[in-house]
Each structure stands twice: as C-alpha cells, then as structure tokens.
CSV table of C-alpha atoms in Angstrom, one decimal:
chain,number,residue,atom,x,y,z
A,1,TYR,CA,-11.9,-16.3,-15.1
A,2,SER,CA,-10.6,-19.3,-13.0
A,3,VAL,CA,-7.5,-21.2,-12.5
A,4,ILE,CA,-9.2,-24.1,-13.8
A,5,ALA,CA,-12.0,-24.9,-16.0
A,6,GLN,CA,-14.1,-27.7,-17.7
A,7,ASP,CA,-14.9,-27.8,-21.0
A,8,ASN,CA,-18.2,-29.3,-22.5
A,9,LEU,CA,-17.3,-33.2,-22.0
A,10,GLY,CA,-16.4,-32.9,-17.9
A,11,ARG,CA,-13.2,-32.5,-18.3
A,12,TYR,CA,-11.2,-30.4,-16.7
A,13,MET,CA,-8.1,-27.5,-18.2
A,14,LEU,CA,-6.4,-24.9,-17.3
A,15,GLY,CA,-7.7,-21.6,-17.5
A,16,ILE,CA,-7.2,-18.1,-18.7
A,17,ARG,CA,-6.0,-16.7,-15.0
A,18,LEU,CA,-3.1,-19.5,-15.2
A,19,PHE,CA,-2.5,-18.0,-18.5
A,20,GLU,CA,-2.8,-14.6,-16.9
A,21,TYR,CA,-0.3,-15.2,-14.0
A,22,GLY,CA,2.2,-17.0,-16.5
A,23,CYS,CA,1.9,-13.7,-18.3
A,24,MET,CA,2.8,-11.1,-15.4
A,25,LEU,CA,5.8,-13.7,-14.4
A,26,SER,CA,6.9,-13.3,-17.6
A,27,SER,CA,7.1,-10.1,-17.2
A,28,SER,CA,9.0,-9.8,-13.5
A,29,TRP,CA,11.8,-12.1,-15.2
A,30,THR,CA,12.6,-9.7,-18.2
A,31,ILE,CA,12.4,-7.3,-16.3
A,32,LEU,CA,14.7,-8.7,-13.5
A,33,GLU,CA,16.9,-9.9,-16.6
A,34,THR,CA,17.3,-6.6,-18.5
A,35,ALA,CA,17.4,-4.3,-14.5
A,36,LYS,CA,20.5,-6.8,-12.7
A,37,PRO,CA,23.3,-5.3,-14.7
A,38,PHE,CA,21.9,-1.6,-14.2
A,39,ILE,CA,21.7,-2.5,-10.5
A,40,GLN,CA,24.4,-3.9,-9.3
A,41,HIS,CA,26.8,-1.2,-12.0
A,42,ILE,CA,24.6,2.0,-9.8
A,43,SER,CA,25.2,0.3,-7.0
A,44,TYR,CA,29.1,0.1,-7.5
A,45,GLU,CA,29.1,3.4,-8.7
A,46,THR,CA,27.5,4.8,-6.4
A,47,GLY,CA,28.4,2.9,-3.2
A,48,GLN,CA,24.6,3.0,-2.0
A,49,THR,CA,22.1,0.5,-1.7
A,50,VAL,CA,19.8,0.3,-5.0
A,51,PHE,CA,16.2,-1.4,-5.6
A,52,LEU,CA,14.3,-2.4,-8.0
A,53,SER,CA,10.1,-1.8,-7.4
A,54,ILE,CA,6.3,-2.3,-8.5
A,55,LEU,CA,3.4,-1.9,-7.2
A,56,ASP,CA,1.0,-4.7,-6.5
A,57,ARG,CA,-2.6,-4.3,-4.4
A,58,GLY,CA,-2.4,-0.5,-3.3
A,59,GLU,CA,1.5,-1.5,-2.0
A,60,VAL,CA,5.2,-1.7,-3.0
A,61,ILE,CA,7.2,-4.9,-3.1
A,62,THR,CA,10.8,-5.4,-3.8
A,63,LEU,CA,11.6,-7.2,-7.0
A,64,ASP,CA,15.6,-7.2,-6.6
A,65,HIS,CA,18.0,-4.8,-4.9
A,66,ALA,CA,22.0,-4.6,-4.6
A,67,GLU,CA,23.3,-3.5,-1.1
A,68,SER,CA,25.5,-0.9,0.1
A,69,ARG,CA,29.2,-1.7,-0.3
A,70,ILE,CA,29.0,0.5,2.7
A,71,GLY,CA,27.5,-2.2,4.7
A,72,ILE,CA,24.7,-0.4,6.1
A,73,GLN,CA,21.3,-2.9,5.5
A,74,ALA,CA,18.9,0.4,4.0
A,75,ILE,CA,16.5,-1.4,2.2
A,76,ALA,CA,13.5,-4.6,3.0
A,77,GLU,CA,14.2,-8.0,1.6
A,78,VAL,CA,12.9,-9.0,-2.1
A,79,GLY,CA,9.2,-9.5,-2.1
A,80,CYS,CA,8.3,-7.4,1.2
A,81,ARG,CA,5.6,-5.2,1.3
A,82,LEU,CA,5.9,-1.3,1.8
A,83,PRO,CA,3.5,2.0,1.8
A,84,VAL,CA,2.8,4.0,-1.1
A,85,HIS,CA,2.6,7.3,0.5
A,86,CYS,CA,5.6,7.2,2.4
A,87,THR,CA,8.0,6.1,0.4
A,88,SER,CA,9.7,7.4,-2.9
A,89,GLN,CA,8.9,4.6,-4.7
A,90,GLY,CA,5.7,4.5,-3.7
A,91,LYS,CA,4.9,8.5,-4.5
A,92,LEU,CA,6.2,7.6,-7.6
A,93,PHE,CA,3.3,5.2,-8.6
A,94,LEU,CA,0.6,7.2,-7.1
A,95,ALA,CA,2.0,10.6,-9.5
A,96,TYR,CA,1.6,8.4,-12.6
A,97,MET,CA,-1.2,6.6,-12.1
A,98,GLN,CA,-4.8,7.2,-13.6
A,99,ASP,CA,-7.0,9.8,-11.2
A,100,GLN,CA,-9.3,7.5,-10.4
A,101,GLU,CA,-7.4,4.5,-9.6
A,102,ARG,CA,-5.4,7.0,-7.4
A,103,LYS,CA,-8.5,8.3,-5.6
A,104,ALA,CA,-9.6,4.4,-4.9
A,105,LEU,CA,-6.2,3.8,-3.5
A,106,LEU,CA,-6.3,6.9,-1.3
A,107,LEU,CA,-9.8,5.9,-0.1
A,108,LYS,CA,-8.2,2.8,0.7
A,109,ASN,CA,-4.7,3.2,2.6
A,110,PRO,CA,-5.0,6.2,5.2
A,111,LEU,CA,-1.9,7.8,5.1
A,112,GLN,CA,-0.8,6.6,8.6
A,113,ALA,CA,2.5,8.8,10.1
A,114,TYR,CA,5.5,6.0,10.5
A,115,THR,CA,7.6,9.4,11.1
A,116,THR,CA,7.8,13.1,11.6
A,117,HIS,CA,7.8,14.0,8.1
A,118,THR,CA,5.8,11.8,6.7
A,119,ILE,CA,3.0,13.7,5.1
A,120,THR,CA,0.0,12.7,6.1
A,121,SER,CA,-2.3,15.6,4.2
A,122,GLN,CA,-4.0,14.4,1.5
A,123,LYS,CA,-4.3,18.0,0.4
A,124,ALA,CA,-0.3,17.9,0.8
A,125,LEU,CA,0.7,14.8,-1.0
A,126,LEU,CA,-1.0,15.5,-3.7
A,127,ASN,CA,0.6,18.7,-4.5
A,128,GLU,CA,3.8,17.0,-4.2
A,129,LEU,CA,2.7,14.3,-6.7
A,130,GLU,CA,1.9,16.8,-9.3
A,131,GLN,CA,6.1,18.2,-8.6
A,132,ILE,CA,7.2,14.6,-9.2
A,133,ARG,CA,5.4,14.1,-12.3
A,134,GLN,CA,6.7,17.7,-13.6
A,135,LYS,CA,10.1,16.6,-12.4
A,136,GLY,CA,10.6,12.8,-13.5
A,137,PHE,CA,11.3,11.2,-9.7
A,138,ALA,CA,10.4,11.1,-6.5
A,139,ILE,CA,12.0,12.0,-2.9
A,140,GLU,CA,11.8,10.5,0.3
A,141,ASN,CA,13.0,12.2,3.1
A,142,GLY,CA,12.8,10.5,6.3
A,143,GLU,CA,9.3,9.9,5.8
A,144,TYR,CA,9.4,6.0,6.0
A,145,LYS,CA,12.5,5.2,8.3
A,146,ALA,CA,14.3,8.5,10.2
A,147,GLY,CA,17.3,9.0,8.3
A,148,LEU,CA,16.8,7.4,5.2
A,149,ARG,CA,16.7,9.6,2.6
A,150,SER,CA,15.9,7.8,-1.3
A,151,VAL,CA,15.1,8.6,-4.6
A,152,ALA,CA,12.9,7.0,-7.4
A,153,ALA,CA,12.6,7.2,-10.7
A,154,PRO,CA,10.0,5.2,-13.3
A,155,ILE,CA,10.6,2.8,-15.9
A,156,PHE,CA,8.0,2.8,-18.7
A,157,ASP,CA,7.0,-0.5,-20.8
A,158,ARG,CA,6.3,-0.1,-23.9
A,159,ASP,CA,3.2,1.0,-23.8
A,160,GLY,CA,4.4,4.1,-22.0
A,161,ARG,CA,2.9,3.1,-18.7
A,162,VAL,CA,5.0,3.3,-15.3
A,163,GLN,CA,5.4,-0.3,-14.5
A,164,TYR,CA,8.7,-0.1,-12.2
A,165,ALA,CA,10.9,1.8,-9.9
A,166,ILE,CA,14.6,1.9,-9.5
A,167,GLY,CA,16.0,3.6,-6.7
A,168,ILE,CA,18.2,4.2,-4.5
A,169,ILE,CA,18.5,4.7,-0.5
A,170,GLY,CA,20.9,5.5,1.7
A,171,MET,CA,21.6,7.4,5.0
A,172,PHE,CA,22.7,10.3,3.3
A,173,ARG,CA,22.8,13.5,5.8
A,174,HIS,CA,20.3,15.9,3.6
A,175,ILE,CA,18.7,15.6,0.2
A,176,GLU,CA,21.1,19.1,-0.8
A,177,THR,CA,24.3,17.1,-0.5
A,178,GLU,CA,26.4,16.2,-3.4
A,179,GLN,CA,26.5,13.1,-3.0
A,180,PHE,CA,21.9,13.1,-3.0
A,181,VAL,CA,22.1,15.0,-5.8
A,182,LYS,CA,24.6,12.4,-8.1
A,183,ALA,CA,22.4,10.0,-6.9
A,184,VAL,CA,19.0,11.9,-8.0
A,185,ASP,CA,21.0,12.4,-11.1
A,186,VAL,CA,22.5,8.4,-11.9
A,187,VAL,CA,19.1,7.5,-11.0
A,188,ARG,CA,16.9,9.7,-13.6
A,189,LYS,CA,19.4,8.3,-16.3
A,190,THR,CA,19.3,4.3,-15.2
A,191,ALA,CA,15.8,4.7,-15.8
A,192,MET,CA,15.7,6.3,-18.9
A,193,ARG,CA,17.7,3.9,-20.5
A,194,ILE,CA,16.3,0.8,-18.5
A,195,SER,CA,13.1,1.7,-20.4
A,196,GLU,CA,14.8,2.1,-23.4
A,197,THR,CA,15.7,-1.4,-23.5
A,198,LEU,CA,12.6,-2.9,-22.7
C-alpha cells in the first residue's frame, strides 16, 4: 500500500495508506477530546501531573498532559518518546499486548538501566507484567527517573484492546503513601470511565 497510487489511465490519486493515516489521526482526536476533561479534573483533584499516552513503534508517546499545581514538571513534553520497560504506561502496554508481539518488542529493545531501580532482567519484568494484568494498573517506582513515581491504568477501545494509558506522575515519597494510594484509585476509576465513554 502506498501514499500515492496510480490508476490504469496513469492518473495519480491518494493511496490507501493515506486513508489509514487519516483514520489513525481521527482516532487520536477522539481520545484527546474525550480524555481532556478527565485529565484536567484529576490533575485538579490530586494536584499532580496527569498524562495520556499511546504506544507507537515500541515506544511510549505522551499525547496530552496536565501539569502539577505544585509547579514540578514531572513528565516529558507532548510528543516525546519514552521507553516501555521502565515507565508505568510502557509496562502497562507490555502487559496487555499479545505474547508474540511482546517477545518481538523486548528482543528488539534491550532493558537499559536508567536508574538503580530499573528492571533489567527479562524474567523479573515478565513477572511484574503478570501482576499488572491481575491488578489492572502499573506502577513506576523511580525506574526511569530517580525520585519520580507514577501509576498508569488501561483505556480500552470498543474491541476491548488497550489503546491508551492514563496516569499520574509525581515526586511521591514512596508508593505506600496515602497520597500515592489515592492516585492509584483515581487513575483506575478514571480509566474505566474513559473506556466506557469511548
């Protein structure tokens, strides 16, 4: 399939690939419109930075975010690419993808250490992914950036596939704090509501 196609008379026209790109873009607009009020609400409610992410070519991309009221910039700018194995949203996507797809992705992307807490053992990562599927959310505990902790929950499309992740990231002291436990609860409930809305 190509972006530009040629018919039998030699005339050029837009190809099917461009149509596919348009459909993907339209889908992104839908999620941005749908998720925006939820993102703003939970950022206001918790005072933390909230993000909406998607998986693209084995990396996490931030589609949208609302910044923390306490003034700490805790997330990459919209459009930046992040690794999958050491971010809450990345681990979430890994947990919910097909086995074959996960194996291929992990084979292509070595488990690079970003901090002393980064999981660099494939066995340990696979064990955590199993726990993520059981709990329905993923946690990053200082694995990508020292001192930062985040939680992400899955947003399902109408076919039951995890297309997006929503989460909260901040300078939580540790994941057992009352503040972080509240963040987990808020993110899970919000992800379910966005999935229902979609």
